[in-house]
Each structure stands twice: as structure tokens, then as C-alpha cells.
Coordinates of C-alpha atoms in Angstrom, one line a residue:
M1 CA 138.7 67.1 64.9
S2 CA 136.8 70.1 66.3
N3 CA 138.5 73.2 67.6
F4 CA 137.2 72.6 70.9
D5 CA 138.0 70.1 73.8
P6 CA 135.2 67.7 74.4
G7 CA 135.6 68.3 77.9
R8 CA 133.3 71.2 77.4
L9 CA 130.6 68.9 76.9
V10 CA 130.7 67.2 80.5
M11 CA 129.4 68.2 83.5
V12 CA 131.1 67.1 86.9
D13 CA 130.9 67.0 90.7
I14 CA 133.4 67.9 93.0
P15 CA 134.3 66.3 96.3
G16 CA 133.6 68.9 99.2
K17 CA 132.7 72.1 100.4
T18 CA 136.0 73.6 99.0
L19 CA 137.9 73.6 96.0
D20 CA 140.8 71.6 96.4
A21 CA 144.4 72.0 94.4
E22 CA 143.8 68.5 92.7
T23 CA 140.3 69.1 91.6
A24 CA 141.0 72.7 90.4
A25 CA 144.2 71.4 88.1
F26 CA 141.8 68.6 86.8
L27 CA 139.1 71.2 85.7
R28 CA 141.8 73.3 84.3
A29 CA 143.4 70.3 82.6
Q30 CA 140.1 68.6 81.2
K31 CA 138.4 72.2 80.0
I32 CA 135.8 71.5 82.1
R33 CA 133.1 74.5 82.2
S34 CA 130.4 72.8 84.1
I35 CA 129.9 71.6 87.8
C36 CA 126.9 70.3 89.5
L37 CA 126.5 71.0 93.0
F38 CA 124.9 68.6 95.7
R39 CA 124.3 68.6 99.2
K40 CA 128.0 67.3 100.1
N41 CA 128.8 70.7 98.7
I42 CA 127.0 73.2 100.3
G43 CA 128.4 74.5 103.7
T44 CA 127.7 78.1 105.0
E45 CA 126.5 80.9 102.9
D46 CA 129.9 82.4 103.1
E47 CA 131.8 78.8 102.5
V48 CA 129.2 78.5 99.1
R49 CA 130.2 82.1 98.0
A50 CA 133.8 81.4 98.4
L51 CA 133.7 77.9 96.8
M52 CA 131.5 79.6 94.0
R53 CA 134.2 82.4 93.6
D54 CA 137.0 79.9 92.9
L55 CA 134.8 77.6 90.4
I56 CA 134.1 80.5 88.5
D57 CA 137.6 81.6 88.7
V58 CA 138.6 78.3 87.5
L59 CA 135.8 77.2 84.8
G60 CA 135.9 80.9 83.1
R61 CA 133.1 83.2 81.9
E62 CA 131.5 80.4 80.3
A63 CA 130.7 78.7 83.4
L64 CA 127.6 76.5 83.8
I65 CA 127.0 75.9 87.6
G66 CA 123.8 73.6 87.9
I67 CA 121.9 72.5 91.2
D68 CA 118.5 70.6 91.9
Q69 CA 116.5 73.6 93.9
E70 CA 113.2 72.1 92.6
G71 CA 111.7 73.1 96.0
G72 CA 109.7 70.8 98.5
A73 CA 112.2 67.9 99.5
V74 CA 114.5 68.6 96.6
V75 CA 116.6 71.7 97.6
R76 CA 120.2 71.5 97.9
V77 CA 120.8 75.0 99.8
T78 CA 118.4 75.0 102.8
F79 CA 119.8 78.3 104.1
L80 CA 117.9 80.1 101.4
P81 CA 114.1 80.6 101.5
Q82 CA 112.5 77.3 101.0
P83 CA 110.2 76.7 98.0
P84 CA 107.3 75.0 98.0
S85 CA 107.0 71.5 96.1
A86 CA 105.6 71.8 92.9
M87 CA 102.4 70.0 94.0
A88 CA 101.8 72.3 96.8
L89 CA 101.6 75.2 94.0
G90 CA 99.4 72.9 92.3
A91 CA 97.2 72.5 95.5
S92 CA 96.7 76.5 95.7
G93 CA 96.5 76.3 91.6
D94 CA 97.9 80.0 91.8
A95 CA 100.0 80.9 88.5
E96 CA 101.0 84.2 89.9
R97 CA 102.2 82.6 93.0
A98 CA 104.1 80.2 90.9
E99 CA 105.8 82.7 89.1
A100 CA 106.7 84.6 92.3
V101 CA 108.3 81.5 93.7
G102 CA 110.0 80.8 90.9
A103 CA 111.5 84.3 90.8
A104 CA 112.6 84.0 94.4
V105 CA 114.3 80.8 93.8
A106 CA 116.5 82.3 91.1
R107 CA 117.0 85.4 93.5
G108 CA 118.7 83.1 96.1
L109 CA 120.7 81.2 93.7
K110 CA 122.2 84.1 92.0
S111 CA 123.2 85.8 95.3
L112 CA 125.7 82.6 95.6
G113 CA 126.6 82.8 91.6
I114 CA 124.6 79.9 90.7
N115 CA 123.1 80.2 87.1
W116 CA 121.6 77.4 86.2
N117 CA 118.8 75.4 88.2
F118 CA 117.5 71.7 87.2
A119 CA 114.0 72.9 87.6
P120 CA 110.9 73.0 87.3
V121 CA 109.9 69.4 86.9
L122 CA 107.5 68.7 83.9
D123 CA 106.6 65.1 84.7
V124 CA 103.0 64.5 85.1
N125 CA 102.4 62.2 88.1
N126 CA 99.4 60.1 86.9
N127 CA 100.8 57.0 88.8
P128 CA 100.5 57.3 92.7
A129 CA 102.9 54.5 93.0
N130 CA 105.7 56.2 91.4
P131 CA 108.5 56.0 94.2
V132 CA 110.5 59.1 92.6
I133 CA 108.0 62.1 91.4
G134 CA 105.0 62.4 93.4
E135 CA 104.9 65.8 95.0
R136 CA 107.7 67.0 92.6
S137 CA 104.9 67.1 89.9
F138 CA 102.8 70.1 89.8
S139 CA 100.0 67.7 88.9
N140 CA 98.2 64.5 87.3
D141 CA 96.9 66.9 84.4
P142 CA 99.4 67.9 81.8
V143 CA 97.5 71.1 81.3
E144 CA 97.9 72.1 84.8
V145 CA 101.6 71.1 84.7
S146 CA 102.1 73.1 81.7
R147 CA 100.4 76.2 83.2
L148 CA 102.3 76.3 86.6
A149 CA 105.4 75.3 85.2
A150 CA 105.6 78.0 82.6
A151 CA 104.7 80.5 85.2
W152 CA 107.6 79.2 87.6
M153 CA 110.0 79.2 84.9
R154 CA 109.1 83.0 83.7
G155 CA 109.8 84.0 87.1
S156 CA 113.4 82.3 86.9
L157 CA 114.1 83.3 83.7
R158 CA 113.2 86.8 84.4
E159 CA 115.5 86.7 87.4
G160 CA 118.6 85.8 85.3
V161 CA 118.8 82.1 86.4
A162 CA 118.8 79.3 83.5
C163 CA 116.0 76.7 83.9
C164 CA 116.4 72.9 83.1
V165 CA 113.2 71.2 82.4
K166 CA 112.9 67.7 83.2
H167 CA 112.6 64.4 82.8
F168 CA 112.1 64.5 79.1
P169 CA 109.8 62.6 77.9
G170 CA 108.2 61.9 81.3
H171 CA 108.9 60.1 84.4
G172 CA 105.6 60.4 86.0
D173 CA 104.1 57.1 85.1
T174 CA 107.0 54.9 86.4
H175 CA 106.8 52.3 89.1
V176 CA 110.8 52.1 89.2
D177 CA 113.4 54.7 90.5
S178 CA 115.8 55.1 87.8
H179 CA 118.5 55.8 90.3
H180 CA 118.1 52.0 91.2
A181 CA 117.1 50.2 88.1
L182 CA 115.7 51.0 84.7
P183 CA 112.1 51.9 84.5
T184 CA 109.8 51.1 81.2
V185 CA 106.8 53.4 79.8
D186 CA 105.1 51.2 77.5
K187 CA 102.6 53.3 75.5
T188 CA 102.2 54.5 72.1
R189 CA 103.4 57.8 70.4
A190 CA 99.9 58.9 70.7
E191 CA 99.4 58.0 74.4
L192 CA 102.8 59.9 75.3
N193 CA 101.7 63.0 73.1
A194 CA 98.4 62.9 75.0
L195 CA 100.2 62.9 78.6
E196 CA 103.7 62.7 79.4
L197 CA 105.1 64.6 76.2
A198 CA 102.6 67.3 76.4
P199 CA 104.1 69.8 79.0
F200 CA 107.6 69.3 77.2
K201 CA 106.1 70.2 73.6
A202 CA 104.2 73.2 75.1
L203 CA 107.2 74.7 76.9
A204 CA 109.8 73.6 74.3
G205 CA 109.9 77.1 73.1
Q206 CA 110.5 79.0 76.4
A207 CA 112.6 76.3 78.2
P208 CA 116.2 76.9 77.4
A209 CA 117.6 73.5 78.7
M210 CA 116.0 70.0 79.1
M211 CA 117.2 66.9 81.1
T212 CA 116.5 63.6 79.8
A213 CA 115.1 60.6 81.9
H214 CA 116.9 57.1 81.8
I215 CA 113.5 55.3 81.0
V216 CA 112.8 52.8 77.8
Y217 CA 109.8 53.9 75.8
P218 CA 109.8 50.6 74.1
Q219 CA 107.1 51.4 71.2
I220 CA 109.3 54.5 70.1
D221 CA 112.8 53.0 71.0
P222 CA 113.0 49.1 72.5
D223 CA 116.8 49.2 72.9
R224 CA 118.1 52.5 74.7
P225 CA 116.7 54.7 77.4
A226 CA 115.7 58.3 76.4
T227 CA 119.0 59.7 77.3
L228 CA 120.8 57.3 74.8
S229 CA 118.1 57.3 72.1
P230 CA 118.1 59.2 68.7
E231 CA 114.3 58.3 68.3
L232 CA 113.6 60.4 71.5
I233 CA 116.3 63.3 71.5
G234 CA 117.0 63.5 67.7
G235 CA 113.7 62.7 66.4
I236 CA 110.8 64.0 68.5
L237 CA 112.6 67.0 70.6
R238 CA 115.0 68.1 67.9
R239 CA 113.3 67.1 64.3
D240 CA 109.8 66.9 65.2
W241 CA 109.6 69.9 67.6
G242 CA 112.5 71.8 66.4
Y243 CA 114.0 72.4 69.7
D244 CA 117.4 74.0 69.9
G245 CA 118.1 74.6 73.4
V246 CA 120.6 72.4 75.5
V247 CA 119.7 68.9 76.2
I248 CA 121.8 67.5 79.4
T249 CA 121.5 63.9 80.4
D250 CA 120.6 62.7 84.0
A251 CA 123.6 61.5 85.8
L252 CA 125.4 58.7 83.8
M253 CA 126.1 57.1 86.8
M254 CA 122.6 56.0 88.0
K255 CA 122.4 52.5 87.6
A256 CA 119.7 52.7 84.8
V257 CA 122.5 53.8 82.6
A258 CA 125.8 52.7 84.2
E259 CA 125.1 48.9 84.6
R260 CA 123.9 48.5 81.2
F261 CA 126.0 50.9 79.0
G262 CA 128.7 52.0 81.1
Y263 CA 130.3 55.5 81.5
A264 CA 132.4 55.6 78.4
R265 CA 129.7 54.1 75.9
S266 CA 126.8 56.2 77.3
A267 CA 128.6 59.2 77.3
V268 CA 129.1 58.8 73.6
M269 CA 125.7 57.4 72.7
A270 CA 124.1 60.4 74.4
I271 CA 125.8 62.9 72.2
E272 CA 125.2 60.9 69.0
A273 CA 121.4 60.9 70.3
G274 CA 121.6 64.6 70.2
A275 CA 122.4 65.7 73.6
D276 CA 124.8 68.5 74.3
M277 CA 126.0 67.7 77.6
V278 CA 126.5 64.9 79.8
L279 CA 126.4 64.5 83.4
A280 CA 129.6 62.5 84.6
Q281 CA 129.9 62.3 88.4
G282 CA 132.2 60.2 90.5
S283 CA 135.9 60.5 91.2
L284 CA 138.3 62.0 88.8
D285 CA 139.0 58.7 87.1
E286 CA 135.5 57.8 86.5
Q287 CA 135.0 61.7 85.2
L288 CA 138.1 61.1 82.9
V289 CA 136.6 57.6 81.5
A290 CA 133.6 60.0 80.1
I291 CA 135.6 63.0 79.0
N292 CA 138.4 60.4 77.3
A293 CA 135.4 58.4 75.6
L294 CA 134.4 61.5 74.0
R295 CA 137.5 62.7 72.7
D296 CA 138.3 59.3 71.1
A297 CA 134.9 59.4 69.9
F298 CA 135.4 62.9 67.9
A299 CA 138.9 61.6 67.0
D300 CA 137.6 58.5 65.3
G301 CA 134.9 59.8 63.5
R302 CA 132.1 58.3 65.6
L303 CA 131.0 61.8 66.3
T304 CA 131.3 64.2 63.8
P305 CA 132.8 67.9 64.4
Q306 CA 129.4 69.3 63.5
Q307 CA 128.2 67.4 66.5
G308 CA 130.5 69.0 68.8
E309 CA 130.6 72.2 67.6
T310 CA 126.5 72.2 67.6
A311 CA 126.5 70.9 71.3
N312 CA 129.1 73.3 72.1
R313 CA 127.4 76.4 70.4
R314 CA 124.2 75.6 72.3
L315 CA 125.9 75.6 75.7
D316 CA 127.8 78.6 74.7
A317 CA 124.6 80.4 73.9
L318 CA 123.0 79.5 77.7
A319 CA 126.0 80.6 79.5
A320 CA 126.0 84.0 77.7
A321 CA 122.3 84.4 78.1
Y322 CA 122.2 83.6 82.1
P323 CA 125.9 84.2 83.0
A324 CA 127.3 83.0 86.5
R325 CA 127.5 86.2 88.6
F326 CA 126.9 87.3 92.0
V327 CA 123.6 89.4 92.5
D328 CA 122.8 89.6 96.1
D329 CA 119.6 91.7 97.1
A330 CA 119.7 91.4 101.2
A331 CA 116.3 93.2 101.1
A332 CA 114.5 90.4 98.9
R333 CA 115.6 87.7 101.3
A334 CA 113.4 88.3 104.0
A335 CA 110.4 89.1 101.7
D336 CA 111.3 85.7 100.0
H337 CA 111.3 83.9 103.0
A338 CA 107.6 85.3 103.8
L339 CA 106.7 84.5 100.4
M340 CA 107.5 80.9 100.7
G341 CA 105.6 80.6 103.9
Q342 CA 102.7 82.3 102.5
A343 CA 103.0 79.7 99.6
W344 CA 103.3 76.7 101.6
A345 CA 100.3 77.6 103.5
A346 CA 98.2 78.5 100.6
G347 CA 98.6 74.7 99.5
L348 CA 97.8 73.2 102.7
T349 CA 94.8 70.7 102.0
A350 CA 92.4 68.8 104.0
L351 CA 90.5 65.8 102.9
R352 CA 87.6 64.2 104.2
G353 CA 86.6 66.6 106.6
A354 CA 89.5 66.9 108.5
K355 CA 89.2 69.4 111.5
P356 CA 91.7 70.3 114.1
P357 CA 91.1 68.7 117.5
A358 CA 90.4 70.8 120.4
L359 CA 93.5 72.4 122.1
N360 CA 92.7 70.9 125.3
A361 CA 91.4 67.5 123.8
P362 CA 93.4 64.1 125.0
M363 CA 95.4 63.4 122.1
R364 CA 97.9 60.3 121.4
V365 CA 100.6 61.3 118.5
I366 CA 101.8 58.5 116.7
V367 CA 104.9 59.5 114.8
Q368 CA 108.3 57.5 113.5
G369 CA 111.3 58.9 114.8
D370 CA 114.2 59.9 112.0
V371 CA 113.8 59.0 108.7
P372 CA 117.0 58.3 106.2
T373 CA 117.4 60.6 103.3
D374 CA 117.0 58.4 99.8
M375 CA 120.0 60.8 98.4
V376 CA 117.7 62.1 95.9
S377 CA 115.8 64.3 98.6
E378 CA 116.9 65.9 101.3
A379 CA 116.3 64.0 104.7
G380 CA 112.8 64.0 106.2
P381 CA 111.5 66.0 108.8
T382 CA 112.6 64.5 112.4
G383 CA 110.2 63.1 114.8
R384 CA 111.2 66.1 116.9
Q385 CA 110.0 68.6 114.5
A386 CA 106.3 66.4 114.3
V387 CA 106.0 66.8 117.9
A388 CA 106.6 70.5 117.9
L389 CA 103.5 71.1 116.0
F390 CA 101.8 69.9 119.1
E391 CA 103.0 72.5 121.4
A392 CA 99.9 74.4 122.1
F393 CA 98.1 71.2 122.8
T394 CA 97.6 70.8 126.5
D395 CA 97.4 67.0 126.9
A396 CA 99.2 65.3 123.7
Q397 CA 100.8 62.3 124.6
I398 CA 103.8 61.3 121.9
Q399 CA 104.3 57.5 120.8
M400 CA 107.5 57.1 118.7
V401 CA 107.9 54.3 116.5
D402 CA 110.9 52.8 114.9
D403 CA 109.1 52.0 111.4
I404 CA 105.4 53.3 111.0
A405 CA 104.8 51.0 108.1
K406 CA 104.9 48.3 110.8
L407 CA 102.6 49.7 113.1
D408 CA 99.9 47.2 114.2
W409 CA 96.7 48.9 114.8
T410 CA 95.0 46.5 117.2
T411 CA 97.9 47.7 119.9
V412 CA 96.7 51.6 119.8
P413 CA 94.5 52.0 122.7
Q414 CA 91.2 53.0 122.0
D415 CA 90.6 55.0 125.4
G416 CA 88.8 58.1 124.3
R417 CA 92.3 59.9 123.2
V418 CA 92.1 61.4 119.5
N419 CA 94.8 59.5 117.8
V420 CA 96.8 61.5 115.3
L421 CA 98.9 59.6 113.1
V422 CA 102.2 61.7 111.6
S423 CA 103.8 60.7 108.5
T424 CA 107.6 61.8 108.1
R425 CA 108.4 59.3 105.7
R426 CA 108.7 59.5 101.6
A427 CA 107.6 55.9 101.0
R428 CA 103.8 54.7 100.6
Y429 CA 102.8 52.7 103.8
G430 CA 101.7 49.3 102.0
L431 CA 98.8 47.4 102.7
A432 CA 99.0 47.0 106.4
A433 CA 97.6 50.5 106.6
S434 CA 94.3 49.7 105.2
E435 CA 93.4 48.4 108.6
W436 CA 94.6 52.0 110.6
R437 CA 91.6 54.0 111.4
P438 CA 93.3 57.4 113.2
D439 CA 91.0 60.1 114.0
L440 CA 93.7 62.2 111.9
H441 CA 96.2 61.6 109.6
L442 CA 98.9 64.2 108.8
S443 CA 100.9 63.4 106.0
L444 CA 104.1 65.6 106.2
W445 CA 105.7 64.2 102.7
N446 CA 104.2 62.0 100.3
P447 CA 100.7 62.9 99.7
Y448 CA 99.8 59.6 98.0
Q449 CA 99.7 58.0 101.8
A450 CA 96.6 59.5 101.8
L451 CA 95.1 56.8 99.4
D452 CA 96.7 54.2 101.9
V453 CA 94.7 55.4 105.2
H454 CA 91.1 55.8 105.2
G455 CA 89.9 58.8 107.5
P456 CA 90.5 62.6 108.0
T457 CA 93.6 63.5 106.4
V458 CA 96.0 66.8 105.9
L459 CA 98.3 67.1 103.3
T460 CA 101.4 69.4 103.6
W461 CA 102.9 68.3 100.2
G462 CA 106.4 68.8 102.1
F463 CA 108.4 69.4 105.4
A464 CA 110.2 73.0 104.8
P465 CA 109.8 75.4 107.8
G466 CA 106.7 77.2 105.9
A467 CA 105.0 73.7 105.5
L468 CA 105.2 72.9 108.8
A469 CA 104.3 76.4 110.2
G470 CA 100.9 76.4 108.0
L471 CA 100.2 73.0 109.4
K472 CA 100.7 74.0 113.1
A473 CA 98.6 77.0 112.3
W474 CA 95.7 75.3 111.2
L475 CA 96.1 72.6 114.1
E476 CA 95.9 75.6 116.5
G477 CA 92.4 76.9 114.7
L478 CA 94.4 80.1 113.4
S479 CA 94.2 79.3 109.6
E480 CA 92.2 77.3 107.1
A481 CA 93.1 74.6 104.7
T482 CA 92.4 75.9 101.4
G483 CA 94.4 74.0 99.1
R484 CA 92.8 71.3 96.6
A485 CA 94.4 67.9 95.9
P486 CA 94.7 66.6 92.1
Q487 CA 92.0 64.2 90.8
G488 CA 92.3 61.0 92.3
L489 CA 93.7 62.1 95.7
Q490 CA 90.3 63.7 97.0

């Protein structure tokens, strides 16, 4: 048996915005070193700081406190300067800007004591029907993904916050969300090398950590998703590329893994495959299942002392290089807010000759009200936020709909008003949209909706304050839309 506790190889979540006594006792007893924060844990800035102080006190100097602060719709701490989505940065194509954004994200996180960001995304979104990646990817071109993600990561690492690139070996060409089912990418190694694997290989020497994908690549390993695959983690990543950074699983509670393998078996299989840490969310009892499964596997020899000590060494090295500490720069916060606004505006993209209407033009604005969150992204923009885009227009009628995907275009009056369709939803529209003929289509979230609707379209790539401010300025004729969409979206 190794001289370390297997609890050190398990990342867990906690239930609320404060650290209660029961959870603190559990973390201490199980020798947990690593917590993943979610939106449910994020209160006010003062509350987050208090939580982080308590966590660092319990977890110790080798704490690894992770969060998804990618940018766009996947940000957990919304009071920090909100970064553009990856594809918004891709639309402006400026690596220096991407590096500055990565650094600003890190400054925000380290002001709270968070030392591990599950970003940037290295997935190459070459599938417009992808339900989970989309604008979270920098591009559908692996060279562009590598160039911009490397810049973003340089900024973060320079500021002292560890990155964790994801989702190895690539989630861009999937039709299924692995939160709900098990996707398959049926490609040869050569095909994967040319697309999915290319950014991961290019950045393997710079990325201190990687997160795996719950996806089956049947021509590499037909039986196991990448998270549990010795061929993908132990073979391609460790043996072929010599990667010695931290490998962490995506959440084991996701249905792609949980329903087929269960918490206990998957935790052991992940470490066997070459991962260093498993992400085991859920109740204390569910977390304990994963921890005890690892303890049992080390005790009975299914996992060797060397496997455990190697994983622990990598985690120790990550924590030593990127310690959890509070480094606040109040002066930088305002500048970083401004930077994010400029970066969002630089990505604003007009397609098919889209032009802003005259401020006195009679208009009809068709928009869905509130959009529920999918639990991966934050909740989408509200209808109220969409309406605020048109404050400067003198004759804008608002038509709220319950579900924009059910819009029947034959019911939209053709009475001389400029018909503006505003999308606040994440999902694609579907076939019905092929009959829609808006004079202007504003997509505030999923850029691939531009493929569903004919006609002039503007893409914001997201709905953070900077994105909406940039679009509002364009609508009012105060700025240009200079971004460029990836090939296939133009």
C-alpha cells in the first residue's frame, strides 16, 4: 500500500456558498485536497472569499481549487470581468488579445484564491450540430484553435493560475452531449491526428493539466470512453506524446459514464487508464463510493503503489507551481472589465450584408422571453435584456414569444415594419426556421443558428454585458462589426 491516502486523487464538490461543519469534517477525514466550484457555490465576492479561506484552511497548502471560467456562457463567477467566448476571440483572430483575456481571467480568479481553471477548450468545433461545444471552441480549424488557445493559456499561466485544457481527445465532432448520453466519434487515428488530436498534441508541452472526454473512439478503443481508456490516456497521451502533466476526468456523475460503469468501477478504471484525479461530485455518500473504491483497489493490488504515487506526484507539482493564494489587484479590475468589453466588441460579426436599421425606422422585435439553463452554461439572456438593445429606437414594437422554435412566420405581419428576430436560446432552431425571413437576425448565443435562418445576421458569440454593449453600439450606428466567422458559417 502507498504512503498516501487515495482521497488525494479525488476532486469533489460541496453543497453551498459556505463550508458547513459536516462537509469540512468529511474533507479532513478523507484527506481531500481538491474541490470543484460550481455556480451553486458562488455568492457575493465577500462570501466567495470567506468560503475560499475556509477551504484552503481545511485542504491545506497543497489545495487544488478548480472552476469552469472559460468565457462566454460558461463562467461560474459572474461578478468578475466576463471574458468573451473562445469563438468570439476566434472571430477577431488576435492572439495578443486572447493572451490578455487569459491573463485577466486569471487575475480575477486569483483575487478569490482559486488556482485551477478548467480552460481553455481545445475542441475543434467542426460539427455545426454539436450540442455542447459550439462557441466554446476557438475555431473549426485545428491550427487556429492551437494558436489562440496557446495564447490564452500563456496569459493565465503567467498570472499564476493553472489551466486545464479540455476535452481530450476532442469533443468537437459530436452530436450528443455527454452529460446526457455517450457520444461516439468513429474516426481512424490518422483522422484524429489531423483534427481532434492536433491542438492537444501541439499544446501538450505547455498545458499543466488536461481533462478527458466521456466519448468512445471505437477505432482506438471500442469498449471504453476516453476517460477510462488505457489506449487513449496511457497510450496516445502518456506513451506516444510523453505527457507528464495532470490528467483529470470530466465528472464521473455524467450519464455517459455513470450509467454504464458506475462511480466505483469508473474511478478505478480512470486511474488504471493513466488519469491522476477523478472528479466525483454528488452527496458525501456518493463521493465516498469513489474514494473507497480507490482505497480498495490499492489495497488488493488492482492499482499499484507506483500508479498512486505517480498521480500524487503530478498533483503535488501542480499545486506547488500554482498555489492557492489571494492576490488582489483592485486597480486591474476596472481595466480588465474594459478589456473584456473591447474583446467582445472586436468579435462582433455581420453576415450577408447585415446593416443596422435607422433609429427612426418602424420595427418589430421578435424575441423569446427567459431561457432556462442547461446546467453547463449559465442561464441565457432574458427577453428584457434583448429589448434593452433597442432603447434608442423611436418605434420598436416588441413581440414576445414563449418558444421561438415554434414561430410560424406566416403569422408575422408584412406591414412595412423592419422585422428583427433576436435569439436568446442555445439550441439550434430546427427545420421550421428555413421558412423565416427576418430583415435582421441577431443571434446572441449559438452562432450556428445562422445556418438555420436565411438573411442578414449578426453574431455576438455570447450574451455577457460586453457582448450586448457591443451589439447595442452597432445597432445605434456607433461601431462596426469587424469579426470574421469560421469557414462554413459565412
